[in-house]
Structure formats: structure tokens, C-alpha cells
Amino acid sequence: MTVLDQFRLDGKVAVVTGGNRGIGRAIAVALAEAGAAVAVAGRDEQRNSDAVAQLTGIGATAMATTTDVTSRPDLEAMRDSVSQQLGPIDILINNAGIGIHGESLTIDDEGWDRVMATNLDAVWKASQVIGEGMVARGSGAIVNVGSMSGMIINRPQWHAPYAVSKAGVHHLTRSLAAEWAPRSVRVNAIAPGYTKTEISDIDLPEYKHYWIDEVPMQRYAQASEIAPAALYLASPASSFVTGSVLVIDGGYTLW
Ligand code: NDP
């Protein structure tokens, strides 16, 4: 076996929440290219179908599930349909996420709750719903998409609920990793920096100083630059890695 063989996922079944666009879609493509059968779980059926078409276009086995990750019944239905159609789930990528911006005195309870429900509670619920089978089988890999925002305070746009949710994702990652390591279920996270997708306004000229000039690499990432780290953590290449939060930020958190 060569080192590159350790990145292969042939015969594995993966679920990518929010896999229909942005970072999640890039991860879905990476896992499919590595040989996994991939289920894309998101709310928008048309985008889900488009993502599946891209995956099947590269020769992968793929399916979509219309899933709101904040709903435990949706997550259970997703687990059941993926297991029936593709087989037991080996890899869970908890990627779905939302952001809201605003000064803390302007954010209402609904905003706080919506961010927590999507970014943190859903990672907990999906890890329970899918992790139960992994623990029972004694194998599995979970990769959570955290953020450098869970480690530093971004400026000049404030987003306290988002930052707190991502810090929670990082620590949930460590908690589950420790609990499930004896059952050979690995739990890791990636912490991307500024990445060009629909969620981020990183092209706005008024933020260029903070979001580009202050990044040591002086640019933002493309989603395709985040995906390989998720593949690493999902694959046997990282067989002795658990509880890690892998930062992919062009050096931003170095300052
Ligand atoms: P996008 O807005 O491009 O994509 C978000 C994805 O999440 C969509 O596929 C969306 O699908 C899905 N999603 C949102 N809410 C739900 C829900 N309730 N149920 C199911 N799916 C949902 O964002 P990004 O690709 O930029 O972000 C992906 C992840 O990366 C997020 O967790 C984000 O916090 C994180 N991240 C992003 C960074 C960036 O700069 N872009 C930096 C650091 C971290 P649908 O609407 O169809 O449900």
C-alpha cells in the first residue's frame, strides 16, 4: 500500500450535511473522487440534485436527502434512507452552517437560537444519530466543520453567536473523540479561515484590509483548498488522529 492509498475511501459511505454548495460541496466531491459513495444532505432539493449530478458525473455513487439538520426526525430519516440505499454510514461530515452578523446588543434571541440550532445543536444531534451505529460497529470517522472564528475574534464585523457556536463545535469534537476513541470512532474538526462561498462577504472592499491584507498569505481560500483536509481526517491516512482541530486559514490566526 502506498501513502496515497491511505487516502482512498473505496467501499465507504459518507454523508455531507450542507453538501449541496460551498465548502460542503467541495468536500463531497473530494470524498467521491477518493472512492466513497456520498449522500448530500441539505434543505434545497434543487441544489441537492445539482450536487448529486456533479458527483455521478465523476463516476461516483451518490444520493440526496432533503434534510434540515436542526430536526432530529429529519436526521433519523436521513440515516435510515442512506443506510438502506448505500449501506451503513462510515463517514459523517457535519458541515451545514449559517452565520449572522451584528453587534451583540442588536441580536435577538431568535438570531442566537437559530445560529446555535444549526451550527452546534445539529452537530450534537447528527453525531448522536449517526454515531450510535458507528460506536456499535466499532468504526467510523466524523469530521466537524468548525471555524477559525471559534479560536479568535473576527473584526470589524461582529458575530458573537457564530463564534461561540464554532468554539462549541471544537470542544464537542474533543469530547466525543475522547469518549468514542476506545470504540475506534475518530472525531476531528477543521477550522477554515476566510473562504469564498455564499456565506461570506469577503469581496467587499471595505473589509479588504481586515480580511485579505491582514491574512499572512494575503488572500482568501477557495473551497477546494479546504476539502483535502476533510478527506485526510475522514480517511485511514489520519488513523491515529482524533480530537484534533485542523486550522486552514492562510496563517490568519498566527498574529
Ligand atoms: P454556504 O452558505 O455556501 O453553504 C451552507 C450549506 O449549509 C448549504 O449547503 C446549506 O444547504 C446548508 N445548510 C444551512 N442550514 C441548514 C440546515 N438547517 N439543514 C441542512 N443544511 C443546512 O456556506 P459555506 O460553504 O461557506 O459554509 C460551510 C461551513 O463552513 C459552515 O459550517 C461554515 O460555518 C463553515 N465555515 C465557512 C467559512 C467561510 O469563510 N465560508 C469559514 C469557516 C467556516 P440548504 O440551504 O440547502 O439547507
Tab-separated table of N, CA and C in Angstrom, residues 5-104:
chain	number	residue	atom	x	y	z
A	5	ASP	N	-2.683	5.481	-1.151
A	5	ASP	CA	-3.771	4.514	-0.934
A	5	ASP	C	-4.480	4.765	0.388
A	6	GLN	N	-3.757	5.337	1.358
A	6	GLN	CA	-4.366	5.573	2.671
A	6	GLN	C	-5.417	6.685	2.637
A	7	PHE	N	-5.435	7.434	1.536
A	7	PHE	CA	-6.461	8.481	1.373
A	7	PHE	C	-7.684	7.958	0.625
A	8	ARG	N	-7.646	6.691	0.190
A	8	ARG	CA	-8.763	6.140	-0.580
A	8	ARG	C	-9.931	5.793	0.353
A	9	LEU	N	-11.131	5.920	-0.184
A	9	LEU	CA	-12.350	5.624	0.585
A	9	LEU	C	-13.232	4.634	-0.155
A	10	ASP	N	-12.631	3.778	-0.959
A	10	ASP	CA	-13.431	2.817	-1.721
A	10	ASP	C	-14.257	1.952	-0.776
A	11	GLY	N	-15.530	1.794	-1.115
A	11	GLY	CA	-16.423	0.953	-0.303
A	11	GLY	C	-16.994	1.667	0.912
A	12	LYS	N	-16.586	2.890	1.149
A	12	LYS	CA	-17.086	3.651	2.305
A	12	LYS	C	-18.326	4.458	1.917
A	13	VAL	N	-19.166	4.696	2.920
A	13	VAL	CA	-20.372	5.508	2.733
A	13	VAL	C	-20.222	6.777	3.566
A	14	ALA	N	-20.388	7.917	2.899
A	14	ALA	CA	-20.210	9.206	3.575
A	14	ALA	C	-21.464	10.059	3.449
A	15	VAL	N	-21.744	10.811	4.505
A	15	VAL	CA	-22.804	11.829	4.477
A	15	VAL	C	-22.141	13.191	4.661
A	16	VAL	N	-22.523	14.140	3.812
A	16	VAL	CA	-22.039	15.512	3.958
A	16	VAL	C	-23.252	16.417	4.166
A	17	THR	N	-23.406	16.945	5.389
A	17	THR	CA	-24.500	17.897	5.589
A	17	THR	C	-24.115	19.226	4.948
A	18	GLY	N	-25.119	19.880	4.338
A	18	GLY	CA	-24.792	21.094	3.589
A	18	GLY	C	-23.854	20.802	2.433
A	19	GLY	N	-23.980	19.609	1.864
A	19	GLY	CA	-23.070	19.212	0.781
A	19	GLY	C	-23.488	19.723	-0.583
A	20	ASN	N	-24.535	20.560	-0.611
A	20	ASN	CA	-25.030	20.984	-1.929
A	20	ASN	C	-24.375	22.253	-2.455
A	21	ARG	N	-23.555	22.924	-1.653
A	21	ARG	CA	-22.838	24.092	-2.176
A	21	ARG	C	-21.641	24.409	-1.268
A	22	GLY	N	-20.825	25.342	-1.711
A	22	GLY	CA	-19.746	25.870	-0.884
A	22	GLY	C	-18.745	24.811	-0.443
A	23	ILE	N	-18.301	24.946	0.796
A	23	ILE	CA	-17.288	24.052	1.343
A	23	ILE	C	-17.797	22.611	1.365
A	24	GLY	N	-19.064	22.432	1.734
A	24	GLY	CA	-19.631	21.079	1.797
A	24	GLY	C	-19.604	20.391	0.452
A	25	ARG	N	-19.912	21.145	-0.592
A	25	ARG	CA	-19.900	20.540	-1.932
A	25	ARG	C	-18.480	20.152	-2.343
A	26	ALA	N	-17.530	20.996	-2.022
A	26	ALA	CA	-16.133	20.667	-2.343
A	26	ALA	C	-15.692	19.413	-1.582
A	27	ILE	N	-16.146	19.284	-0.340
A	27	ILE	CA	-15.808	18.078	0.443
A	27	ILE	C	-16.484	16.855	-0.172
A	28	ALA	N	-17.751	17.005	-0.577
A	28	ALA	CA	-18.465	15.874	-1.191
A	28	ALA	C	-17.726	15.403	-2.440
A	29	VAL	N	-17.258	16.347	-3.236
A	29	VAL	CA	-16.512	15.986	-4.451
A	29	VAL	C	-15.209	15.265	-4.078
A	30	ALA	N	-14.514	15.780	-3.075
A	30	ALA	CA	-13.246	15.165	-2.669
A	30	ALA	C	-13.458	13.726	-2.198
A	31	LEU	N	-14.484	13.505	-1.375
A	31	LEU	CA	-14.750	12.155	-0.871
A	31	LEU	C	-15.140	11.227	-2.023
A	32	ALA	N	-15.944	11.761	-2.955
A	32	ALA	CA	-16.363	10.949	-4.112
A	32	ALA	C	-15.158	10.605	-4.976
A	33	GLU	N	-14.281	11.572	-5.198
A	33	GLU	CA	-13.091	11.300	-6.010
A	33	GLU	C	-12.193	10.256	-5.347
A	34	ALA	N	-12.264	10.193	-4.009
A	34	ALA	CA	-11.468	9.198	-3.279
A	34	ALA	C	-12.157	7.836	-3.233
A	35	GLY	N	-13.350	7.747	-3.817
A	35	GLY	CA	-13.986	6.439	-3.956
A	35	GLY	C	-15.196	6.191	-3.085
A	36	ALA	N	-15.572	7.149	-2.229
A	36	ALA	CA	-16.722	6.937	-1.338
A	36	ALA	C	-18.035	7.083	-2.105
A	37	ALA	N	-19.064	6.390	-1.623
A	37	ALA	CA	-20.443	6.691	-2.015
A	37	ALA	C	-20.888	7.829	-1.105
A	38	VAL	N	-21.467	8.862	-1.697
A	38	VAL	CA	-21.701	10.103	-0.940
A	38	VAL	C	-23.176	10.488	-0.943
A	39	ALA	N	-23.704	10.764	0.244
A	39	ALA	CA	-25.048	11.319	0.378
A	39	ALA	C	-24.935	12.794	0.721
A	40	VAL	N	-25.655	13.605	-0.042
A	40	VAL	CA	-25.690	15.051	0.166
A	40	VAL	C	-26.968	15.374	0.934
A	41	ALA	N	-26.818	15.992	2.109
A	41	ALA	CA	-27.975	16.273	2.964
A	41	ALA	C	-28.125	17.779	3.141
A	42	GLY	N	-29.180	18.327	2.545
A	42	GLY	CA	-29.459	19.755	2.679
A	42	GLY	C	-30.950	19.981	2.495
A	43	ARG	N	-31.374	21.239	2.674
A	43	ARG	CA	-32.810	21.509	2.583
A	43	ARG	C	-33.271	21.783	1.162
A	44	ASP	N	-32.404	22.346	0.331
A	44	ASP	CA	-32.797	22.790	-1.009
A	44	ASP	C	-32.688	21.614	-1.987
A	45	GLU	N	-33.863	21.120	-2.437
A	45	GLU	CA	-33.865	19.911	-3.260
A	45	GLU	C	-33.160	20.116	-4.591
A	46	GLN	N	-33.350	21.291	-5.185
A	46	GLN	CA	-32.733	21.535	-6.492
A	46	GLN	C	-31.205	21.551	-6.362
A	47	ARG	N	-30.724	22.229	-5.341
A	47	ARG	CA	-29.259	22.265	-5.142
A	47	ARG	C	-28.732	20.874	-4.794
A	48	ASN	N	-29.502	20.136	-4.003
A	48	ASN	CA	-29.084	18.757	-3.698
A	48	ASN	C	-28.939	17.951	-4.995
A	49	SER	N	-29.953	18.079	-5.876
A	49	SER	CA	-29.921	17.331	-7.143
A	49	SER	C	-28.737	17.758	-7.997
A	50	ASP	N	-28.464	19.056	-8.020
A	50	ASP	CA	-27.323	19.540	-8.812
A	50	ASP	C	-26.010	18.940	-8.294
A	51	ALA	N	-25.899	18.868	-6.987
A	51	ALA	CA	-24.670	18.313	-6.396
A	51	ALA	C	-24.548	16.830	-6.735
A	52	VAL	N	-25.664	16.109	-6.638
A	52	VAL	CA	-25.619	14.677	-6.952
A	52	VAL	C	-25.246	14.477	-8.420
A	53	ALA	N	-25.770	15.333	-9.287
A	53	ALA	CA	-25.428	15.224	-10.717
A	53	ALA	C	-23.924	15.414	-10.914
A	54	GLN	N	-23.343	16.345	-10.191
A	54	GLN	CA	-21.887	16.551	-10.300
A	54	GLN	C	-21.130	15.310	-9.838
A	55	LEU	N	-21.591	14.708	-8.738
A	55	LEU	CA	-20.893	13.530	-8.190
A	55	LEU	C	-21.032	12.327	-9.104
A	56	THR	N	-22.234	12.099	-9.613
A	56	THR	CA	-22.405	10.962	-10.522
A	56	THR	C	-21.651	11.220	-11.820
A	57	GLY	N	-21.516	12.499	-12.174
A	57	GLY	CA	-20.764	12.864	-13.382
A	57	GLY	C	-19.300	12.484	-13.313
A	58	ILE	N	-18.776	12.372	-12.098
A	58	ILE	CA	-17.371	11.942	-11.975
A	58	ILE	C	-17.290	10.450	-11.658
A	59	GLY	N	-18.447	9.770	-11.837
A	59	GLY	CA	-18.440	8.312	-11.720
A	59	GLY	C	-18.724	7.787	-10.332
A	60	ALA	N	-19.124	8.669	-9.408
A	60	ALA	CA	-19.362	8.223	-8.031
A	60	ALA	C	-20.806	7.750	-7.855
A	61	THR	N	-21.004	6.946	-6.824
A	61	THR	CA	-22.349	6.636	-6.355
A	61	THR	C	-22.753	7.761	-5.413
A	62	ALA	N	-23.931	8.336	-5.658
A	62	ALA	CA	-24.343	9.486	-4.832
A	62	ALA	C	-25.853	9.522	-4.718
A	63	MET	N	-26.310	10.139	-3.658
A	63	MET	CA	-27.749	10.328	-3.459
A	63	MET	C	-27.960	11.622	-2.665
A	64	ALA	N	-29.209	12.090	-2.712
A	64	ALA	CA	-29.557	13.291	-1.954
A	64	ALA	C	-30.591	12.940	-0.899
A	65	THR	N	-30.538	13.628	0.224
A	65	THR	CA	-31.637	13.555	1.177
A	65	THR	C	-32.025	14.979	1.552
A	66	THR	N	-33.331	15.226	1.528
A	66	THR	CA	-33.825	16.544	1.924
A	66	THR	C	-33.877	16.559	3.443
A	67	THR	N	-32.944	17.275	4.020
A	67	THR	CA	-32.735	17.188	5.468
A	67	THR	C	-32.519	18.573	6.053
A	68	ASP	N	-33.276	18.875	7.091
A	68	ASP	CA	-32.973	20.048	7.914
A	68	ASP	C	-32.211	19.526	9.128
A	69	VAL	N	-30.944	19.899	9.232
A	69	VAL	CA	-30.105	19.310	10.279
A	69	VAL	C	-30.536	19.714	11.692
A	70	THR	N	-31.379	20.726	11.797
A	70	THR	CA	-31.839	21.113	13.133
A	70	THR	C	-32.927	20.179	13.648
A	71	SER	N	-33.434	19.298	12.784
A	71	SER	CA	-34.538	18.400	13.138
A	71	SER	C	-34.027	16.985	13.385
A	72	ARG	N	-34.173	16.494	14.591
A	72	ARG	CA	-33.745	15.117	14.878
A	72	ARG	C	-34.518	14.098	14.023
A	73	PRO	N	-35.848	14.240	13.865
A	73	PRO	CA	-36.544	13.294	12.981
A	73	PRO	C	-35.999	13.317	11.551
A	74	ASP	N	-35.652	14.506	11.032
A	74	ASP	CA	-35.040	14.570	9.696
A	74	ASP	C	-33.715	13.809	9.678
A	75	LEU	N	-32.916	13.974	10.711
A	75	LEU	CA	-31.614	13.298	10.764
A	75	LEU	C	-31.798	11.782	10.845
A	76	GLU	N	-32.792	11.341	11.598
A	76	GLU	CA	-33.058	9.896	11.692
A	76	GLU	C	-33.547	9.344	10.357
A	77	ALA	N	-34.403	10.114	9.679
A	77	ALA	CA	-34.883	9.682	8.358
A	77	ALA	C	-33.721	9.647	7.365
A	78	MET	N	-32.822	10.629	7.453
A	78	MET	CA	-31.645	10.657	6.582
A	78	MET	C	-30.777	9.417	6.831
A	79	ARG	N	-30.507	9.124	8.102
A	79	ARG	CA	-29.705	7.939	8.432
A	79	ARG	C	-30.337	6.674	7.843
A	80	ASP	N	-31.650	6.556	7.988
A	80	ASP	CA	-32.318	5.341	7.526
A	80	ASP	C	-32.280	5.230	6.006
A	81	SER	N	-32.539	6.332	5.304
A	81	SER	CA	-32.575	6.226	3.839
A	81	SER	C	-31.173	6.010	3.277
A	82	VAL	N	-30.166	6.649	3.863
A	82	VAL	CA	-28.800	6.436	3.377
A	82	VAL	C	-28.370	4.992	3.657
A	83	SER	N	-28.686	4.491	4.840
A	83	SER	CA	-28.292	3.120	5.189
A	83	SER	C	-28.954	2.117	4.257
A	84	GLN	N	-30.234	2.372	3.945
A	84	GLN	CA	-30.939	1.442	3.043
A	84	GLN	C	-30.377	1.487	1.636
A	85	GLN	N	-30.084	2.701	1.151
A	85	GLN	CA	-29.688	2.831	-0.264
A	85	GLN	C	-28.203	2.595	-0.492
A	86	LEU	N	-27.370	3.006	0.477
A	86	LEU	CA	-25.917	2.921	0.256
A	86	LEU	C	-25.215	1.963	1.221
A	87	GLY	N	-25.815	1.755	2.391
A	87	GLY	CA	-25.181	0.918	3.415
A	87	GLY	C	-24.905	1.727	4.666
A	88	PRO	N	-24.398	1.068	5.711
A	88	PRO	CA	-24.113	1.779	6.964
A	88	PRO	C	-23.156	2.947	6.741
A	89	ILE	N	-23.393	4.009	7.490
A	89	ILE	CA	-22.610	5.241	7.281
A	89	ILE	C	-21.265	5.134	8.002
A	90	ASP	N	-20.193	5.273	7.217
A	90	ASP	CA	-18.828	5.201	7.757
A	90	ASP	C	-18.272	6.573	8.106
A	91	ILE	N	-18.726	7.591	7.367
A	91	ILE	CA	-18.138	8.936	7.484
A	91	ILE	C	-19.262	9.967	7.577
A	92	LEU	N	-19.186	10.812	8.583
A	92	LEU	CA	-20.143	11.919	8.720
A	92	LEU	C	-19.375	13.235	8.686
A	93	ILE	N	-19.735	14.084	7.742
A	93	ILE	CA	-19.153	15.429	7.689
A	93	ILE	C	-20.222	16.410	8.149
A	94	ASN	N	-20.069	16.930	9.345
A	94	ASN	CA	-21.006	17.928	9.877
A	94	ASN	C	-20.575	19.301	9.395
A	95	ASN	N	-21.089	19.663	8.217
A	95	ASN	CA	-20.639	20.911	7.565
A	95	ASN	C	-21.693	22.015	7.558
A	96	ALA	N	-22.980	21.657	7.570
A	96	ALA	CA	-24.037	22.678	7.428
A	96	ALA	C	-23.843	23.769	8.475
A	97	GLY	N	-23.968	25.006	8.034
A	97	GLY	CA	-23.790	26.110	8.981
A	97	GLY	C	-24.341	27.401	8.422
A	98	ILE	N	-24.646	28.309	9.321
A	98	ILE	CA	-25.121	29.633	8.930
A	98	ILE	C	-24.375	30.682	9.759
A	99	GLY	N	-24.399	31.906	9.266
A	99	GLY	CA	-23.797	32.999	10.034
A	99	GLY	C	-24.728	34.192	10.058
A	100	ILE	N	-24.728	34.913	11.160
A	100	ILE	CA	-25.393	36.216	11.182
A	100	ILE	C	-24.402	37.208	11.778
A	101	HIS	N	-24.485	38.430	11.295
A	101	HIS	CA	-23.584	39.464	11.784
A	101	HIS	C	-24.360	40.543	12.493
A	102	GLY	N	-23.746	41.165	13.456
A	102	GLY	CA	-24.381	42.282	14.139
A	102	GLY	C	-23.729	42.494	15.497
A	103	GLU	N	-23.856	43.725	15.983
A	103	GLU	CA	-23.353	43.994	17.331
A	103	GLU	C	-24.218	43.229	18.328
A	104	SER	N	-23.615	42.776	19.398
A	104	SER	CA	-24.312	41.861	20.303
A	104	SER	C	-25.584	42.473	20.891
